[in-house]
mmCIF file with all atom_site columns, C-alpha atoms and ligand atoms in Angstrom:
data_model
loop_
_atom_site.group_PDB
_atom_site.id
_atom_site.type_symbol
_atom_site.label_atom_id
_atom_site.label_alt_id
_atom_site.label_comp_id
_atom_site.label_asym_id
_atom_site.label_entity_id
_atom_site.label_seq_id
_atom_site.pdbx_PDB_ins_code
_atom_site.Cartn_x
_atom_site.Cartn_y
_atom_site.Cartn_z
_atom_site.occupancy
_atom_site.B_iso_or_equiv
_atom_site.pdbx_formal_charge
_atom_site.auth_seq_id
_atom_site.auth_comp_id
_atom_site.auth_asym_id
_atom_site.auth_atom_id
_atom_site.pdbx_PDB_model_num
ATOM   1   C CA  . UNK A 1 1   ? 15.862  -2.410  -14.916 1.00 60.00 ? 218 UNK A CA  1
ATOM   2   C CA  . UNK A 1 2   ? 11.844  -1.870  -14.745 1.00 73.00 ? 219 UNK A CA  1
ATOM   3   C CA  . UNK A 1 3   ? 10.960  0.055   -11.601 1.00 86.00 ? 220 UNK A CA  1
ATOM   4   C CA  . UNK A 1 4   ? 7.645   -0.047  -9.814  1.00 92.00 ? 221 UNK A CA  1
ATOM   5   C CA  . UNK A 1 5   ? 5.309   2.569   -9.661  1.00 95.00 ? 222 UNK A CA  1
ATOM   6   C CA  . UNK A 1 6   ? 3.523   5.001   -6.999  1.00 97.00 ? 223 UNK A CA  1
ATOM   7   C CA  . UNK A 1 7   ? 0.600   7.272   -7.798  1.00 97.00 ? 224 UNK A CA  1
ATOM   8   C CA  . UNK A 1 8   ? -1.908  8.867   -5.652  1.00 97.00 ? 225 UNK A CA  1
ATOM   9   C CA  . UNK A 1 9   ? -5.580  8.083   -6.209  1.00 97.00 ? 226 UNK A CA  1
ATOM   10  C CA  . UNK A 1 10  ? -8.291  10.735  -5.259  1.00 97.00 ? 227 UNK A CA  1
ATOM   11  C CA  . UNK A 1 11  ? -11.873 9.043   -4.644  1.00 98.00 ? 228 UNK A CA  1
ATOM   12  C CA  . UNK A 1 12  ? -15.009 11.268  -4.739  1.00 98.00 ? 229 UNK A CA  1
ATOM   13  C CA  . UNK A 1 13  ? -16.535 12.711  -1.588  1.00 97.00 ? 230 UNK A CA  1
ATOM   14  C CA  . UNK A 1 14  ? -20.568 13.128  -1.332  1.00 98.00 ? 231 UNK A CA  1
ATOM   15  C CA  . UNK A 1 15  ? -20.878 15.606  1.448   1.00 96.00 ? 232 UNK A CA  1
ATOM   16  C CA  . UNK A 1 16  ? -24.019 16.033  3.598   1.00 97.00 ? 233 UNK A CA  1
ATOM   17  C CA  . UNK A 1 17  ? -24.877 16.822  6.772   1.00 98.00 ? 234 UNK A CA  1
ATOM   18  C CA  . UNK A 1 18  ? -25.409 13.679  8.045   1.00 98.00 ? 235 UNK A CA  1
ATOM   19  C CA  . UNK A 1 19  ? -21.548 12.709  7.442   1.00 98.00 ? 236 UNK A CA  1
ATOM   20  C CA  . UNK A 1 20  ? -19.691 12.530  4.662   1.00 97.00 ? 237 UNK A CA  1
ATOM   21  C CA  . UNK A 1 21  ? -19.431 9.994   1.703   1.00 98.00 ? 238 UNK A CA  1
ATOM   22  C CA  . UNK A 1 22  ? -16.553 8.124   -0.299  1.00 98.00 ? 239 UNK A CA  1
ATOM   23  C CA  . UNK A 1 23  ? -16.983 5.421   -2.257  1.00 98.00 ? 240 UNK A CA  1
ATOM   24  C CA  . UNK A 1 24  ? -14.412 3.127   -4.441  1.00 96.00 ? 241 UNK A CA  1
ATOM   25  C CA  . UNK A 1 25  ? -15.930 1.124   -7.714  1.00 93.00 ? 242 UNK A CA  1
ATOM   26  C CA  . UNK A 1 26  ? -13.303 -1.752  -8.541  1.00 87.00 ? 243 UNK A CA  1
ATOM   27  C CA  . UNK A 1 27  ? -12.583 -1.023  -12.592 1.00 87.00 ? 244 UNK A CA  1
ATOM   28  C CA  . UNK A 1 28  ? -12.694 2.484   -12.353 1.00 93.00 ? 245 UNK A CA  1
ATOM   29  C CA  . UNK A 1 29  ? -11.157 4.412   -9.348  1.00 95.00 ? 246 UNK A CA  1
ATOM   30  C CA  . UNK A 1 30  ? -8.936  1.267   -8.483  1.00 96.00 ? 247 UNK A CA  1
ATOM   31  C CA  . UNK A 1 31  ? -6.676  -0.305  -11.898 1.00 94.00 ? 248 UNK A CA  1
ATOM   32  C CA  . UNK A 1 32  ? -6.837  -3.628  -10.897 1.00 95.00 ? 249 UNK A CA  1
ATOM   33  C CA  . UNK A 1 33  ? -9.803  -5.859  -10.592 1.00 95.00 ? 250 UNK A CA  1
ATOM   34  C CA  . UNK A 1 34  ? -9.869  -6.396  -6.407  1.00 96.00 ? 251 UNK A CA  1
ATOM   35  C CA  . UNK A 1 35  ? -9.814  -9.567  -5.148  1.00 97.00 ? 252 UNK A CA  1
ATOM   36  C CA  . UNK A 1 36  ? -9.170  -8.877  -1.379  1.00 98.00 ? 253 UNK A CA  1
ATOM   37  C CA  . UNK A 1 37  ? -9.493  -6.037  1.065   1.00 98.00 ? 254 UNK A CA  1
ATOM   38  C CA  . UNK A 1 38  ? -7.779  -5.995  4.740   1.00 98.00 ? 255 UNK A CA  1
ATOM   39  C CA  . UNK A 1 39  ? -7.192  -3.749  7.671   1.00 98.00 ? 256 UNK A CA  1
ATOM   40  C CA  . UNK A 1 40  ? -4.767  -2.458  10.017  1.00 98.00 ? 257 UNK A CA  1
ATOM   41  C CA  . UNK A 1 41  ? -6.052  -1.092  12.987  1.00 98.00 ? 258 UNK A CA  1
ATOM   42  C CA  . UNK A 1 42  ? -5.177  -1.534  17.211  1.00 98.00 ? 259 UNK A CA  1
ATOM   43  C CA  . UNK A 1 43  ? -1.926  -0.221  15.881  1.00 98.00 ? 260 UNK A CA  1
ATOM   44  C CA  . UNK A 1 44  ? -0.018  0.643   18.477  1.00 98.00 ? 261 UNK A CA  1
ATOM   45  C CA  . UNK A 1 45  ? 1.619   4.388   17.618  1.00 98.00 ? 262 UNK A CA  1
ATOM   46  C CA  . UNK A 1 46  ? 5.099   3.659   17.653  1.00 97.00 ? 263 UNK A CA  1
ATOM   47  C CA  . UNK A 1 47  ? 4.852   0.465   15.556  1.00 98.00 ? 264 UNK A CA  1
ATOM   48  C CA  . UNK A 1 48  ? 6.706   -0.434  12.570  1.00 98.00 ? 265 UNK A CA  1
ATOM   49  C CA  . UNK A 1 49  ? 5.465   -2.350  9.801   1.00 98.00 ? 266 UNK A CA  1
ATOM   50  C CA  . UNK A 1 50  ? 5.781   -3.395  5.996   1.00 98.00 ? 267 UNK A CA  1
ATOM   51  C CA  . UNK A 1 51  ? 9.559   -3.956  5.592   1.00 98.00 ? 268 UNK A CA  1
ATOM   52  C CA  . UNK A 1 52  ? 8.914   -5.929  2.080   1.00 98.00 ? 269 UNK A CA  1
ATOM   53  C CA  . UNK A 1 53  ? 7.749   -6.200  -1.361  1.00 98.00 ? 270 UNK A CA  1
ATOM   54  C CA  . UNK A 1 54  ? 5.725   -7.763  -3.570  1.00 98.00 ? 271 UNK A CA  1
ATOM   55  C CA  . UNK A 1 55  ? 6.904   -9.322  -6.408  1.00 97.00 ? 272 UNK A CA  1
ATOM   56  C CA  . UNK A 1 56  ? 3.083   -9.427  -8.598  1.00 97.00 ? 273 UNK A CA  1
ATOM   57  C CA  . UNK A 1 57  ? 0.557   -8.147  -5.829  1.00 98.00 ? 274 UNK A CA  1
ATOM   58  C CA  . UNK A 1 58  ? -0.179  -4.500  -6.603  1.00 98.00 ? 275 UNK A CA  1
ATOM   59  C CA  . UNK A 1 59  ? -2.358  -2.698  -3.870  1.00 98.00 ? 276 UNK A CA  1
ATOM   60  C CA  . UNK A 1 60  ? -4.055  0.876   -2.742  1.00 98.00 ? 277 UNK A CA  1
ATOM   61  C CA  . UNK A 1 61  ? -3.831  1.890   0.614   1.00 98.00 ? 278 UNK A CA  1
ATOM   62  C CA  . UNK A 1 62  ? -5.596  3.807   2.619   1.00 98.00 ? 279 UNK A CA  1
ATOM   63  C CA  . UNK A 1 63  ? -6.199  6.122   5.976   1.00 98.00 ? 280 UNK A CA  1
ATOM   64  C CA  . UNK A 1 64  ? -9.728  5.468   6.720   1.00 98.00 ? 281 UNK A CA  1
ATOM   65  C CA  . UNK A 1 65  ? -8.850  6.744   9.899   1.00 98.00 ? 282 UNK A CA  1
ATOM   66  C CA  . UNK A 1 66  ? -5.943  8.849   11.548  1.00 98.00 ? 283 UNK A CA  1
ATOM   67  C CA  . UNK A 1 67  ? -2.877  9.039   9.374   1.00 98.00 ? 284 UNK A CA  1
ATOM   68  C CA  . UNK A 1 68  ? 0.811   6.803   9.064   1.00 98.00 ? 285 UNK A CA  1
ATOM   69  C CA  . UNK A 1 69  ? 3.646   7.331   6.910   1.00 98.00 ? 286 UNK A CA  1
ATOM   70  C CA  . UNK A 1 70  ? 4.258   5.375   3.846   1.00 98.00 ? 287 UNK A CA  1
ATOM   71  C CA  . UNK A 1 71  ? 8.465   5.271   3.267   1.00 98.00 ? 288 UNK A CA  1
ATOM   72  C CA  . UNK A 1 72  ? 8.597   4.460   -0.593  1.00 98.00 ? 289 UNK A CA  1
ATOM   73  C CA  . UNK A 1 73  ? 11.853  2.512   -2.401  1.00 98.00 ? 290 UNK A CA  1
ATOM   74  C CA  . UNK A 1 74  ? 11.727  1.657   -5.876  1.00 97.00 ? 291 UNK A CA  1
ATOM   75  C CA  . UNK A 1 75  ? 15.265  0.263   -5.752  1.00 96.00 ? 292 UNK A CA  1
ATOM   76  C CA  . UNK A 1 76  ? 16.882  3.339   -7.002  1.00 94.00 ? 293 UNK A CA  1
ATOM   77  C CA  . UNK A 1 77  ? 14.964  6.167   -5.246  1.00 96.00 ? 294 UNK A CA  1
ATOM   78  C CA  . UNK A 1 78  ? 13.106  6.750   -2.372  1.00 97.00 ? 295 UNK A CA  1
ATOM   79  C CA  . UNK A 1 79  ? 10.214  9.050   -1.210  1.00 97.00 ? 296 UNK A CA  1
ATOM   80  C CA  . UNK A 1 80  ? 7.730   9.430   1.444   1.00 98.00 ? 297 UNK A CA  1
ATOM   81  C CA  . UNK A 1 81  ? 3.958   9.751   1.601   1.00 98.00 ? 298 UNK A CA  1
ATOM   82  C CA  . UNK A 1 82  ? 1.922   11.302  4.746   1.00 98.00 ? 299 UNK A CA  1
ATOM   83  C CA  . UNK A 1 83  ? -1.579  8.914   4.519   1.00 98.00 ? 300 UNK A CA  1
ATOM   84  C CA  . UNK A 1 84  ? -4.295  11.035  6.366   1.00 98.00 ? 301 UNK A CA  1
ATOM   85  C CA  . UNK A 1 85  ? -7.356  11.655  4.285   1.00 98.00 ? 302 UNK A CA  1
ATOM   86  C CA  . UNK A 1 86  ? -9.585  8.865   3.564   1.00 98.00 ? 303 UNK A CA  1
ATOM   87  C CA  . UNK A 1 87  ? -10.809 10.363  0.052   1.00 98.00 ? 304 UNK A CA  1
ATOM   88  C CA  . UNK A 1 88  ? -6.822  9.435   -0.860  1.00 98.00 ? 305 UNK A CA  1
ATOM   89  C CA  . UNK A 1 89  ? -5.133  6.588   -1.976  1.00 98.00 ? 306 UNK A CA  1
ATOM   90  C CA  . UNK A 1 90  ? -1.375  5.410   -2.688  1.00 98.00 ? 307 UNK A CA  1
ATOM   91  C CA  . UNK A 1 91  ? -1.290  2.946   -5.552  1.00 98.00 ? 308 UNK A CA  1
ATOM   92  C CA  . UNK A 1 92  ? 2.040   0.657   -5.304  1.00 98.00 ? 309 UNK A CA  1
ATOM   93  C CA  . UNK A 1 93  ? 2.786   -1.748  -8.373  1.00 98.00 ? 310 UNK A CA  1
ATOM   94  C CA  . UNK A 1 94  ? 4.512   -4.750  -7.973  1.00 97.00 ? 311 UNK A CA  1
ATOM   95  C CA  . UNK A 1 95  ? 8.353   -4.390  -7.088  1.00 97.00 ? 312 UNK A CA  1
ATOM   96  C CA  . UNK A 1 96  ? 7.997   -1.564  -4.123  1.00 98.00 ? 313 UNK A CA  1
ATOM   97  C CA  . UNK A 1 97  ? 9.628   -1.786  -1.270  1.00 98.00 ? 314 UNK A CA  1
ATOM   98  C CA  . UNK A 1 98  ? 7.857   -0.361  1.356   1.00 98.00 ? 315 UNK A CA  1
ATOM   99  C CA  . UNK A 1 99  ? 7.414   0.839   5.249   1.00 98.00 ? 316 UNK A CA  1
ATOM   100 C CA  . UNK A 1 100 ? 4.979   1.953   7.529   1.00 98.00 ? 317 UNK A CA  1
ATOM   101 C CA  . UNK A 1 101 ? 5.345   4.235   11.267  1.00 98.00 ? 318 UNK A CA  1
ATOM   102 C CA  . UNK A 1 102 ? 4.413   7.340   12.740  1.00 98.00 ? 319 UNK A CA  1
ATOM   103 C CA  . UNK A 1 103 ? 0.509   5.576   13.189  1.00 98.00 ? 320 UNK A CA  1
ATOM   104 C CA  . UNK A 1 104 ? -1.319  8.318   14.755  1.00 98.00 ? 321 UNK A CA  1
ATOM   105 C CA  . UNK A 1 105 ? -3.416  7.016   18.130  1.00 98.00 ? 322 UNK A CA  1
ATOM   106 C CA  . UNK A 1 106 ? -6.181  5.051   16.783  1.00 98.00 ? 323 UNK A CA  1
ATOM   107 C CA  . UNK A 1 107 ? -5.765  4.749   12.958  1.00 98.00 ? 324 UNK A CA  1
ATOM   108 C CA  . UNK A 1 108 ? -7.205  2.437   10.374  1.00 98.00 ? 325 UNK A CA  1
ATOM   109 C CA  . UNK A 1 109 ? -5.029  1.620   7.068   1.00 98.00 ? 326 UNK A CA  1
ATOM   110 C CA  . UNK A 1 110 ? -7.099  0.165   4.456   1.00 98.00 ? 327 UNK A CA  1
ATOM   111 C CA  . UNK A 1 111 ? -5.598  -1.919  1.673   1.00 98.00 ? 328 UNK A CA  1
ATOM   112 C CA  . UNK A 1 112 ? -7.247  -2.867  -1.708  1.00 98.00 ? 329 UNK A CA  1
ATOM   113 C CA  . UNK A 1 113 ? -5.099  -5.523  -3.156  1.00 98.00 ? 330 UNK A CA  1
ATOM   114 C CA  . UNK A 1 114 ? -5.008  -7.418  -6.453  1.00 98.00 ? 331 UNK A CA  1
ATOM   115 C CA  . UNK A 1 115 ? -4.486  -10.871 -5.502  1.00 98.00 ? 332 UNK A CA  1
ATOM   116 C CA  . UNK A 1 116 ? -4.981  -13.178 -2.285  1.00 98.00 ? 333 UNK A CA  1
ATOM   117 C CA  . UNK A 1 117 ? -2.787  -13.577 0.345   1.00 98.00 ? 334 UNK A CA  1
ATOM   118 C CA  . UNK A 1 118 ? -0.065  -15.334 -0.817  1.00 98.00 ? 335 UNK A CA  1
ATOM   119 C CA  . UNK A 1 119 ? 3.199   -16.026 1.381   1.00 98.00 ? 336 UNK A CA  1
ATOM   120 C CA  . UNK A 1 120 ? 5.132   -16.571 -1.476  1.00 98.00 ? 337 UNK A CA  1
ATOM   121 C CA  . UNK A 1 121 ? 4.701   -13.209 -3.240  1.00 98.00 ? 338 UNK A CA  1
ATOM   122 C CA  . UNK A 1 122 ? 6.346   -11.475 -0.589  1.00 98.00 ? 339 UNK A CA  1
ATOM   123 C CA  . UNK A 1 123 ? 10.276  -10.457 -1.021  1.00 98.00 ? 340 UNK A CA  1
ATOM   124 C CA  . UNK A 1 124 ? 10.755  -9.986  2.856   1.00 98.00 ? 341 UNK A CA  1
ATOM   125 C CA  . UNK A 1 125 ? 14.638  -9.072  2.710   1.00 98.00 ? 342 UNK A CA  1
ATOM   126 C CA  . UNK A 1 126 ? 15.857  -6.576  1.009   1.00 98.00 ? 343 UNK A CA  1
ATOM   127 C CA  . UNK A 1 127 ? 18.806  -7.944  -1.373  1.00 98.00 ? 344 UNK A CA  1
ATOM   128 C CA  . UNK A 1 128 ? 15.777  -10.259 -2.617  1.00 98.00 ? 345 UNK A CA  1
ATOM   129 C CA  . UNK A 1 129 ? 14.038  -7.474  -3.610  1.00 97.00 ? 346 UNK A CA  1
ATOM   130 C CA  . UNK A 1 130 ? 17.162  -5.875  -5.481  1.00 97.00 ? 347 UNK A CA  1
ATOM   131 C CA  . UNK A 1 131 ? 17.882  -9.214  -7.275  1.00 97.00 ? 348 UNK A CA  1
ATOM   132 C CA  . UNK A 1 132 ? 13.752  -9.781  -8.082  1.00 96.00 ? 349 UNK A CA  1
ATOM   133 C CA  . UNK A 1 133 ? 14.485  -5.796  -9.741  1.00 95.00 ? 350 UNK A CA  1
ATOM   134 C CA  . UNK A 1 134 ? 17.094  -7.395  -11.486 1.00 93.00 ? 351 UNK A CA  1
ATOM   135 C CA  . UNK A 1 135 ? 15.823  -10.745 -12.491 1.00 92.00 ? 352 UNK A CA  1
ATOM   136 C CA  . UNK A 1 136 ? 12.711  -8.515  -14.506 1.00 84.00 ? 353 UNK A CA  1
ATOM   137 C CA  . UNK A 1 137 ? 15.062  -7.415  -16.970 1.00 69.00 ? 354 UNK A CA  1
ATOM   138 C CA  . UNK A 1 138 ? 16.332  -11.042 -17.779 1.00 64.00 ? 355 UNK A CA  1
HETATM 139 C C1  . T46 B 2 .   ? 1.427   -4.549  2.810   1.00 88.61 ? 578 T46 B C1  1
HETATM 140 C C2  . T46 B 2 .   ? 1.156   -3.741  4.024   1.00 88.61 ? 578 T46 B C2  1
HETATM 141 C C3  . T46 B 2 .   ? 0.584   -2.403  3.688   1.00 88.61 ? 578 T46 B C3  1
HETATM 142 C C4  . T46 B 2 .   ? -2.749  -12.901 6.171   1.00 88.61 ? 578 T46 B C4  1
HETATM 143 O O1  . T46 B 2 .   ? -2.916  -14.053 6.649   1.00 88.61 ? 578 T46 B O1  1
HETATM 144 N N1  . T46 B 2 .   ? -3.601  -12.446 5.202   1.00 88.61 ? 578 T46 B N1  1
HETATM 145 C C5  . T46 B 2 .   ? -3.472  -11.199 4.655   1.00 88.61 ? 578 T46 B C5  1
HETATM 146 O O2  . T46 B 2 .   ? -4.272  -10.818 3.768   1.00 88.61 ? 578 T46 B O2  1
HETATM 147 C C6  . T46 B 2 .   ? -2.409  -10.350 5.127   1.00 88.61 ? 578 T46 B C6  1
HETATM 148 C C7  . T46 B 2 .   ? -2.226  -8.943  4.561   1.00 88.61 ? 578 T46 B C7  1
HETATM 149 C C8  . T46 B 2 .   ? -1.576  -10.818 6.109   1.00 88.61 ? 578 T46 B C8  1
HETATM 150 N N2  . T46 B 2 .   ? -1.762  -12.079 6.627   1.00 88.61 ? 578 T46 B N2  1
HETATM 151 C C9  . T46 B 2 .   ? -0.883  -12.540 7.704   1.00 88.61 ? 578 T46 B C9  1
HETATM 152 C C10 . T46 B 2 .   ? 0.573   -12.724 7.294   1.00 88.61 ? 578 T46 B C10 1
HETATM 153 C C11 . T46 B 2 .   ? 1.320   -12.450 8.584   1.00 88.61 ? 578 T46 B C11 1
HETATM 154 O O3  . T46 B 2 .   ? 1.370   -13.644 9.365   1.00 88.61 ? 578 T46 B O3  1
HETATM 155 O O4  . T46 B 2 .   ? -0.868  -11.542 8.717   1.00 88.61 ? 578 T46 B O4  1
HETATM 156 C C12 . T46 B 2 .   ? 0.400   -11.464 9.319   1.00 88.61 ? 578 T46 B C12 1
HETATM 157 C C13 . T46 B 2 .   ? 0.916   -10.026 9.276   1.00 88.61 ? 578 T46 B C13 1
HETATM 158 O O5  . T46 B 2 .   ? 1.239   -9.690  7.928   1.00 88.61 ? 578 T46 B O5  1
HETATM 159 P P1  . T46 B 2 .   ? 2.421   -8.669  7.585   1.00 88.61 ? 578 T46 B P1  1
HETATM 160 O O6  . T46 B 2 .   ? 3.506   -8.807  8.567   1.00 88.61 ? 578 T46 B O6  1
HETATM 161 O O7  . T46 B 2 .   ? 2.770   -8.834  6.134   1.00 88.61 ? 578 T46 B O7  1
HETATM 162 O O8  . T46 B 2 .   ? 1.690   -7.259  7.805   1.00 88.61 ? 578 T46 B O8  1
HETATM 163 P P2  . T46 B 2 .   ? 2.206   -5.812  7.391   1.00 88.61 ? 578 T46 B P2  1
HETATM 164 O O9  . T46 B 2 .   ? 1.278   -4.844  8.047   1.00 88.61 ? 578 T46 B O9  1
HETATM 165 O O10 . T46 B 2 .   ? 3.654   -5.653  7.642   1.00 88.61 ? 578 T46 B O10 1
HETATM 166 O O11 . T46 B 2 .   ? 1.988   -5.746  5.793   1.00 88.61 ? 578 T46 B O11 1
HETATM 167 C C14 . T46 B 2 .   ? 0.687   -5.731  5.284   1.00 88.61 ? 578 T46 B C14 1
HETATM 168 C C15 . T46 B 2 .   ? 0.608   -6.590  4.018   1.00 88.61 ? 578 T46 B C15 1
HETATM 169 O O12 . T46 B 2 .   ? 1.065   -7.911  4.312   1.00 88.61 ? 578 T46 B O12 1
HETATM 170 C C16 . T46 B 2 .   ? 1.465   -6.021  2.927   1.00 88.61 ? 578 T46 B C16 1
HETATM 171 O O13 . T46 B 2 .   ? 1.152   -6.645  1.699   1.00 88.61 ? 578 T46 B O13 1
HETATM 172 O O14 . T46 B 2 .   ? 1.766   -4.006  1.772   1.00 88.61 ? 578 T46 B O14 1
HETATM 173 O O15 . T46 B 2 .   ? 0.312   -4.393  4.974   1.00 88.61 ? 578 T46 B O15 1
#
């Protein structure tokens, strides 16, 4: 069975005394070309969300702002991530089931992703995502 994939992406800082500096260039800090950006924010703290997969979108989120928890499943193993520096990003492949909470009072999530918004890409219940795991090594 192929699993997904997690990694951590650090983005330079330019610091100054006028305020600090990060920038992301698509084809070399991010490994897919980008083709859309959104936003989370107005997140109320004690909110839940995610609670799916993807079965082709791969994305890189981040904590422009405040911090969240990212709750990780690859189907066989899960893990956590705090998301609270803006400089860091969590790359998730296609075929990761993930979760979102703890949103600290007035943060901004950030997500680079892959692909448009497609419906259809989403596995929102969880034996789907088992049997999409499954299906890959058909
Ligand atoms: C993910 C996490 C981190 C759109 O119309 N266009 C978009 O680009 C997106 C992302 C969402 N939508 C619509 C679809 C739903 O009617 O916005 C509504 C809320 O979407 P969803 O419930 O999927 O939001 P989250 O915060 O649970 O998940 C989102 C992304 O959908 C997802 O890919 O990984 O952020």
């Amino acid at each position: 069975m192929k699993r997904g994939t997690v990694t951590e992406i650090q983005l330079p800082q330019i610091h100054d005394p006028r305020g600090d500096l990060t920038f992301v260039e698509g084809g070399i800090h991010i490994p897919f070309q980008i083709a859309r950006a959104y936003y989370l924010y107005n997140v109320p703290v004690d909110s839940n969300r995610g609670g799916h997969a993807h079965r082709e979108l791969e994305q890189v989120v981040f904590a422009l702002s405040g911090s969240f928890r990212m709750k990780i499943d690859d189907g066989s193993a899960r893990s956590e991530y705090w998301l609270r520096d803006p400089r860091r990003g969590l790359y998730l492949s296609k075929l990761i089931w993930r979760e979102m909470d703890s949103f600290s009072q007035g943060a901004v999530c950030m997500v680079l992703a892959s692909h448009r918004y497609d419906e259809s890409d989403y596995l929102r219940n969880y034996d789907d995502f088992l049997q999409a795991l499954k299906d890959k090594t058909r």
